[in-house]
Amino acid sequence: MSQESVNPRSTLSLSILSGKGGVGKTNLTLNLAYALYRANHKMLVMDFDVGLANVDVLLGISPEKTLQDLLRPGVTPRDVVAEVEPGGFDFLPAASGVPELLELDEDMRDQVFDKLNDVLGEYDYLLFDLGAGIGKTVLSLASMTRMRILVATPEPTSLTDCYAVIKVLNASHGVRDFQLVVNQASSAKEAQTTFERLNAACRRFLDLDIGYLGCVHTDPNVPDAVRRQVPLIKHAPRCRASQDILSLAIKIGRHRAENKALLMDKPILKKITAA
Ligand SMILES: Nc1ncnc2c1ncn2[C@@H]1O[C@H](COP(=O)(O)OP(=O)(O)O)[C@@H](O)[C@H]1O
Ligand SMILES: [Mg+2]
């Protein structure tokens, strides 16, 4: 038995969000999860892009039950959580194309997390794949997690929308702690410049600094893996984008290791009093 499984776990909750849609959140979420799973961490990916859920599509699986089923009496987390890979890569699907569920209201959110409470501590990481933009569900879920990864591309529109998310989360929930991943970068230099532009705006107008986690290059293997419905890192482990995501996973792993003691004292998900 490994040391890790004897000690109490300190779960790192992490949300992945963006201003604009289609910037690569779901691919990043899934592949970070896969990379960390391969490094022997227990992962739970939760699809909170309610309405446009597609983690299942990228995995090529058709879930029997979804997040919304958890709201029904008698349904337990174990009925809903699907195993993606044996022994440590689990997935909680969301229903797609159900307009009335586009926004999880506070009651529903609390019910979902009350039910999940018993199982969350079994994981090393909880990854929330959130929808784009500044909807209420996105904002409240992003403010609950211990770490937030913003995904942006170098396009100016993606960057301004990303700034809007930071601004609104800061104003509505007092969140000041963000990490940026620049996706679909043509070079590390372009990505660094993108980060610096965004950070300069945050510093000037919001008096905060964001962290820079790194970049993922534009890589034709990404759309190829999407078409094949296999995580990129499994499909093309040596390609540029896979290598980039592995580096990001190592950084996140380091962050969790360095903050382990700290994480153990705090709730896995912050309770929201005012949404
Ligand atoms: N690094 C990349 N290189 C090339 N194409 C990418 C990359 N990241 C994402 N894409 C393309 O963007 C599409 C949208 O990605 P997705 O993860 O679904 O975005 P989101 O979840 O933010 O809406 C993917 O299907 C893929 O074709
Ligand atoms: Mg998505």
Short mmCIF file of C-alpha atoms and ligand atoms in Angstrom, two decimals:
data_model
loop_
_atom_site.label_atom_id
_atom_site.label_comp_id
_atom_site.label_asym_id
_atom_site.label_seq_id
_atom_site.Cartn_x
_atom_site.Cartn_y
_atom_site.Cartn_z
CA MET A 1 0.00 0.00 0.00
CA SER A 2 1.38 3.36 -0.93
CA GLN A 3 2.04 6.07 1.57
CA GLU A 4 -0.53 8.19 -0.24
CA SER A 5 -3.41 5.83 0.42
CA VAL A 6 -2.60 5.50 4.15
CA ASN A 7 -2.54 9.21 4.85
CA PRO A 8 -5.70 11.27 4.84
CA ARG A 9 -6.11 12.93 1.51
CA SER A 10 -6.06 16.63 0.96
CA THR A 11 -8.32 17.24 -1.96
CA LEU A 12 -7.54 20.12 -4.29
CA SER A 13 -10.67 21.49 -5.92
CA LEU A 14 -10.04 23.29 -9.16
CA SER A 15 -12.35 24.98 -11.62
CA ILE A 16 -11.57 25.53 -15.29
CA LEU A 17 -13.34 28.52 -16.78
CA SER A 18 -13.15 31.05 -19.59
CA GLY A 19 -14.73 34.21 -20.92
CA LYS A 20 -15.34 32.97 -24.42
CA GLY A 21 -16.59 29.51 -25.40
CA GLY A 22 -14.64 27.11 -27.58
CA VAL A 23 -11.23 28.09 -26.19
CA GLY A 24 -10.33 24.56 -25.07
CA LYS A 25 -11.60 24.20 -21.49
CA THR A 26 -13.06 20.74 -21.84
CA ASN A 27 -10.01 19.37 -23.61
CA LEU A 28 -7.73 20.87 -21.00
CA THR A 29 -9.84 19.57 -18.09
CA LEU A 30 -9.96 16.07 -19.45
CA ASN A 31 -6.31 15.85 -20.33
CA LEU A 32 -5.11 17.35 -17.06
CA ALA A 33 -7.26 14.75 -15.33
CA TYR A 34 -5.79 11.99 -17.45
CA ALA A 35 -2.22 13.19 -16.87
CA LEU A 36 -2.69 13.39 -13.09
CA TYR A 37 -4.44 10.00 -13.05
CA ARG A 38 -1.45 8.50 -14.82
CA ALA A 39 0.70 9.99 -12.06
CA ASN A 40 -1.34 7.92 -9.54
CA HIS A 41 -3.72 10.60 -8.37
CA LYS A 42 -7.40 9.98 -7.81
CA MET A 43 -9.41 12.26 -10.06
CA LEU A 44 -13.03 13.31 -10.26
CA VAL A 45 -14.03 15.39 -13.26
CA MET A 46 -17.38 17.13 -12.95
CA ASP A 47 -19.12 18.50 -15.98
CA PHE A 48 -20.78 21.70 -14.87
CA ASP A 49 -21.25 23.12 -18.33
CA VAL A 50 -24.92 22.42 -17.74
CA GLY A 51 -26.80 22.70 -21.01
CA LEU A 52 -23.76 22.31 -23.25
CA ALA A 53 -22.20 19.36 -21.46
CA ASN A 54 -19.74 17.49 -23.62
CA VAL A 55 -17.08 15.83 -21.49
CA ASP A 56 -18.87 12.54 -22.23
CA VAL A 57 -18.67 13.17 -25.97
CA LEU A 58 -14.92 13.75 -25.77
CA LEU A 59 -14.60 10.50 -23.87
CA GLY A 60 -16.87 8.58 -26.21
CA ILE A 61 -19.10 7.41 -23.37
CA SER A 62 -22.88 7.66 -22.94
CA PRO A 63 -23.63 8.16 -19.26
CA GLU A 64 -26.75 6.50 -17.90
CA LYS A 65 -27.28 9.07 -15.20
CA THR A 66 -26.25 12.68 -14.84
CA LEU A 67 -25.72 15.34 -12.23
CA GLN A 68 -29.41 16.22 -12.42
CA ASP A 69 -30.37 12.70 -11.27
CA LEU A 70 -28.61 13.44 -7.99
CA LEU A 71 -31.46 15.81 -7.22
CA ARG A 72 -33.87 12.87 -7.10
CA PRO A 73 -34.46 11.18 -3.73
CA GLY A 74 -32.63 7.91 -3.24
CA VAL A 75 -30.03 8.53 -5.94
CA THR A 76 -26.50 8.31 -4.48
CA PRO A 77 -23.19 9.63 -5.89
CA ARG A 78 -22.17 6.06 -6.65
CA ASP A 79 -25.20 5.71 -8.94
CA VAL A 80 -24.13 8.72 -10.95
CA VAL A 81 -20.33 8.75 -11.01
CA ALA A 82 -18.95 6.93 -14.07
CA GLU A 83 -15.56 5.24 -14.17
CA VAL A 84 -13.46 6.54 -17.06
CA GLU A 85 -10.35 4.55 -16.19
CA PRO A 86 -10.10 1.91 -13.47
CA GLY A 87 -8.85 2.83 -10.02
CA GLY A 88 -8.89 6.58 -10.01
CA PHE A 89 -10.38 8.48 -12.91
CA ASP A 90 -14.06 9.15 -12.34
CA PHE A 91 -16.48 11.43 -14.04
CA LEU A 92 -19.75 13.07 -13.07
CA PRO A 93 -21.75 13.86 -16.21
CA ALA A 94 -24.20 16.70 -16.69
CA ALA A 95 -27.33 16.62 -18.80
CA SER A 96 -26.97 18.33 -22.14
CA GLY A 97 -29.60 20.27 -24.04
CA VAL A 98 -31.92 20.72 -21.07
CA PRO A 99 -32.69 24.45 -21.12
CA GLU A 100 -34.53 24.55 -17.80
CA LEU A 101 -31.38 23.32 -16.11
CA LEU A 102 -29.09 25.90 -17.70
CA GLU A 103 -28.72 27.55 -14.35
CA LEU A 104 -28.33 25.42 -11.24
CA ASP A 105 -30.06 27.51 -8.62
CA GLU A 106 -28.58 27.81 -5.15
CA ASP A 107 -30.87 25.15 -3.73
CA MET A 108 -29.98 22.65 -6.42
CA ARG A 109 -26.29 23.40 -6.04
CA ASP A 110 -26.42 22.88 -2.28
CA GLN A 111 -28.37 19.65 -2.69
CA VAL A 112 -25.88 18.33 -5.21
CA PHE A 113 -22.92 19.10 -2.95
CA ASP A 114 -24.64 17.79 0.18
CA LYS A 115 -25.04 14.47 -1.57
CA LEU A 116 -21.51 14.52 -2.94
CA ASN A 117 -19.97 15.51 0.37
CA ASP A 118 -19.20 11.96 1.49
CA VAL A 119 -17.27 11.02 -1.63
CA LEU A 120 -15.38 14.20 -2.48
CA GLY A 121 -12.67 13.55 0.11
CA GLU A 122 -11.79 10.26 -1.61
CA TYR A 123 -10.22 12.17 -4.47
CA ASP A 124 -6.91 14.01 -4.76
CA TYR A 125 -8.40 16.44 -7.25
CA LEU A 126 -11.85 17.64 -8.19
CA LEU A 127 -11.88 19.29 -11.60
CA PHE A 128 -14.92 21.39 -12.52
CA ASP A 129 -15.38 21.92 -16.23
CA LEU A 130 -17.43 25.12 -16.21
CA GLY A 131 -19.33 26.93 -18.90
CA ALA A 132 -18.03 30.09 -20.55
CA GLY A 133 -18.98 33.58 -19.45
CA ILE A 134 -20.34 35.15 -16.31
CA GLY A 135 -23.53 33.22 -15.57
CA LYS A 136 -24.51 32.77 -11.93
CA THR A 137 -23.70 29.06 -11.88
CA VAL A 138 -20.22 29.63 -13.26
CA LEU A 139 -19.48 32.42 -10.81
CA SER A 140 -20.66 30.59 -7.73
CA LEU A 141 -18.94 27.30 -8.61
CA ALA A 142 -15.71 29.09 -9.49
CA SER A 143 -15.74 30.90 -6.17
CA MET A 144 -16.14 27.61 -4.28
CA THR A 145 -12.99 25.89 -5.52
CA ARG A 146 -9.54 26.36 -4.05
CA MET A 147 -7.90 27.00 -7.38
CA ARG A 148 -9.16 28.55 -10.63
CA ILE A 149 -7.68 28.08 -14.06
CA LEU A 150 -8.74 30.60 -16.68
CA VAL A 151 -8.33 29.45 -20.25
CA ALA A 152 -7.83 32.08 -22.93
CA THR A 153 -6.46 32.12 -26.45
CA PRO A 154 -4.22 34.94 -27.71
CA GLU A 155 -7.20 36.47 -29.60
CA PRO A 156 -8.14 39.93 -28.27
CA THR A 157 -11.80 38.93 -27.85
CA SER A 158 -10.88 35.95 -25.73
CA LEU A 159 -8.66 38.15 -23.61
CA THR A 160 -11.25 40.89 -23.00
CA ASP A 161 -13.86 38.25 -22.11
CA CYS A 162 -11.38 36.63 -19.75
CA TYR A 163 -10.76 39.98 -18.08
CA ALA A 164 -14.54 40.36 -17.65
CA VAL A 165 -14.71 37.03 -15.79
CA ILE A 166 -11.92 38.10 -13.43
CA LYS A 167 -13.53 41.46 -12.84
CA VAL A 168 -16.98 40.06 -12.12
CA LEU A 169 -15.73 37.22 -9.90
CA ASN A 170 -13.67 39.70 -7.96
CA ALA A 171 -16.57 42.13 -7.57
CA SER A 172 -19.28 39.55 -6.82
CA HIS A 173 -17.38 37.01 -4.71
CA GLY A 174 -14.17 38.77 -3.72
CA VAL A 175 -12.07 36.22 -5.63
CA ARG A 176 -8.50 37.41 -6.26
CA ASP A 177 -6.68 34.21 -6.99
CA PHE A 178 -6.49 33.12 -10.64
CA GLN A 179 -4.11 31.10 -12.81
CA LEU A 180 -3.99 31.59 -16.56
CA VAL A 181 -3.44 28.98 -19.25
CA VAL A 182 -3.03 30.35 -22.76
CA ASN A 183 -4.33 27.78 -25.22
CA GLN A 184 -3.87 27.61 -28.97
CA ALA A 185 -0.66 29.60 -28.77
CA SER A 186 1.61 29.77 -31.80
CA SER A 187 4.66 30.22 -29.56
CA ALA A 188 5.59 30.38 -25.88
CA LYS A 189 6.52 34.01 -26.46
CA GLU A 190 3.09 34.87 -27.84
CA ALA A 191 1.49 33.16 -24.83
CA GLN A 192 3.72 35.05 -22.39
CA THR A 193 2.79 38.35 -24.05
CA THR A 194 -0.89 37.40 -23.81
CA PHE A 195 -0.47 36.77 -20.09
CA GLU A 196 1.38 40.05 -19.58
CA ARG A 197 -1.34 42.04 -21.32
CA LEU A 198 -4.07 40.48 -19.21
CA ASN A 199 -2.09 40.83 -16.02
CA ALA A 200 -1.32 44.49 -16.74
CA ALA A 201 -5.06 45.20 -17.03
CA CYS A 202 -5.81 43.29 -13.80
CA ARG A 203 -3.07 45.13 -11.95
CA ARG A 204 -4.13 48.53 -13.20
CA PHE A 205 -7.89 48.28 -12.83
CA LEU A 206 -8.43 45.58 -10.19
CA ASP A 207 -5.25 45.87 -8.15
CA LEU A 208 -4.52 42.16 -8.42
CA ASP A 209 -1.98 39.93 -10.10
CA ILE A 210 -2.90 36.69 -11.81
CA GLY A 211 -0.56 33.70 -11.94
CA TYR A 212 0.75 32.23 -15.17
CA LEU A 213 0.53 28.46 -15.32
CA GLY A 214 1.73 28.11 -18.90
CA CYS A 215 0.58 27.56 -22.46
CA VAL A 216 -0.67 24.86 -24.81
CA HIS A 217 0.41 25.22 -28.42
CA THR A 218 -1.97 24.94 -31.34
CA ASP A 219 -1.68 21.33 -32.41
CA PRO A 220 -3.60 19.41 -35.10
CA ASN A 221 -3.57 16.37 -32.82
CA VAL A 222 -6.14 18.11 -30.57
CA PRO A 223 -9.00 18.18 -33.12
CA ASP A 224 -7.89 14.75 -34.25
CA ALA A 225 -8.25 13.34 -30.71
CA VAL A 226 -11.64 15.07 -30.41
CA ARG A 227 -12.84 13.36 -33.59
CA ARG A 228 -11.65 10.02 -32.27
CA GLN A 229 -13.24 10.69 -28.85
CA VAL A 230 -10.05 9.78 -27.00
CA PRO A 231 -8.17 12.08 -24.58
CA LEU A 232 -5.28 13.72 -26.45
CA ILE A 233 -2.64 12.45 -24.03
CA LYS A 234 -3.82 8.91 -24.60
CA HIS A 235 -4.10 9.37 -28.37
CA ALA A 236 -0.84 11.25 -29.01
CA PRO A 237 1.23 11.30 -25.81
CA ARG A 238 4.33 12.78 -27.43
CA CYS A 239 2.78 15.60 -29.43
CA ARG A 240 3.43 19.22 -28.59
CA ALA A 241 0.07 19.90 -26.92
CA SER A 242 0.34 16.71 -24.81
CA GLN A 243 3.78 17.73 -23.61
CA ASP A 244 2.45 21.18 -22.73
CA ILE A 245 -0.44 19.73 -20.76
CA LEU A 246 1.89 17.31 -18.94
CA SER A 247 3.99 20.31 -17.85
CA LEU A 248 0.86 22.04 -16.58
CA ALA A 249 -0.13 18.89 -14.67
CA ILE A 250 3.30 18.77 -13.03
CA LYS A 251 2.93 22.40 -11.93
CA ILE A 252 -0.50 21.75 -10.48
CA GLY A 253 0.81 18.64 -8.71
CA ARG A 254 3.61 20.70 -7.21
CA HIS A 255 1.12 23.29 -6.05
CA ARG A 256 -0.95 20.62 -4.31
CA ALA A 257 2.11 19.03 -2.70
CA GLU A 258 3.35 22.38 -1.43
CA ASN A 259 -0.03 23.27 0.03
CA LYS A 260 -1.00 19.88 1.37
CA ALA A 261 -1.01 20.81 5.04
CA LEU A 262 -2.93 23.95 4.27
CA LEU A 263 -5.51 22.08 2.21
CA MET A 264 -6.14 19.58 4.99
CA ASP A 265 -7.37 22.29 7.38
CA LYS A 266 -9.85 23.80 4.97
CA PRO A 267 -13.12 22.58 3.51
CA ILE A 268 -12.72 21.07 0.04
CA LEU A 269 -15.28 23.49 -1.32
CA LYS A 270 -15.90 26.88 0.18
CA LYS A 271 -19.45 27.42 1.35
CA ILE A 272 -21.09 30.31 -0.37
CA THR A 273 -23.13 32.59 1.80
CA ALA A 274 -24.06 35.23 -0.73
CA ALA A 275 -24.27 34.20 -4.38
N1 LIG B 1 -4.37 23.37 -28.47
C1 LIG B 1 -5.26 23.24 -29.45
N2 LIG B 1 -4.85 23.09 -30.76
C2 LIG B 1 -5.74 22.95 -31.76
N3 LIG B 1 -7.07 22.94 -31.58
C3 LIG B 1 -7.55 23.09 -30.33
C4 LIG B 1 -6.68 23.23 -29.21
N4 LIG B 1 -7.45 23.32 -28.08
C5 LIG B 1 -8.73 23.26 -28.51
N5 LIG B 1 -8.81 23.11 -29.85
C6 LIG B 1 -10.03 23.01 -30.69
O1 LIG B 1 -11.06 23.76 -30.07
C7 LIG B 1 -12.24 22.99 -29.95
C8 LIG B 1 -13.00 23.40 -28.72
O2 LIG B 1 -12.37 22.90 -27.56
P1 LIG B 1 -13.18 22.63 -26.21
O3 LIG B 1 -12.23 22.01 -25.25
O4 LIG B 1 -14.43 21.87 -26.50
O5 LIG B 1 -13.51 24.13 -25.79
P2 LIG B 1 -14.48 24.69 -24.63
O6 LIG B 1 -14.69 23.59 -23.65
O7 LIG B 1 -13.73 25.85 -24.05
O8 LIG B 1 -15.74 25.12 -25.30
C9 LIG B 1 -11.75 21.54 -29.92
O9 LIG B 1 -12.72 20.66 -30.43
C10 LIG B 1 -10.52 21.58 -30.80
O10 LIG B 1 -10.87 21.33 -32.15
MG MG B 2 -16.51 22.72 -22.95
#
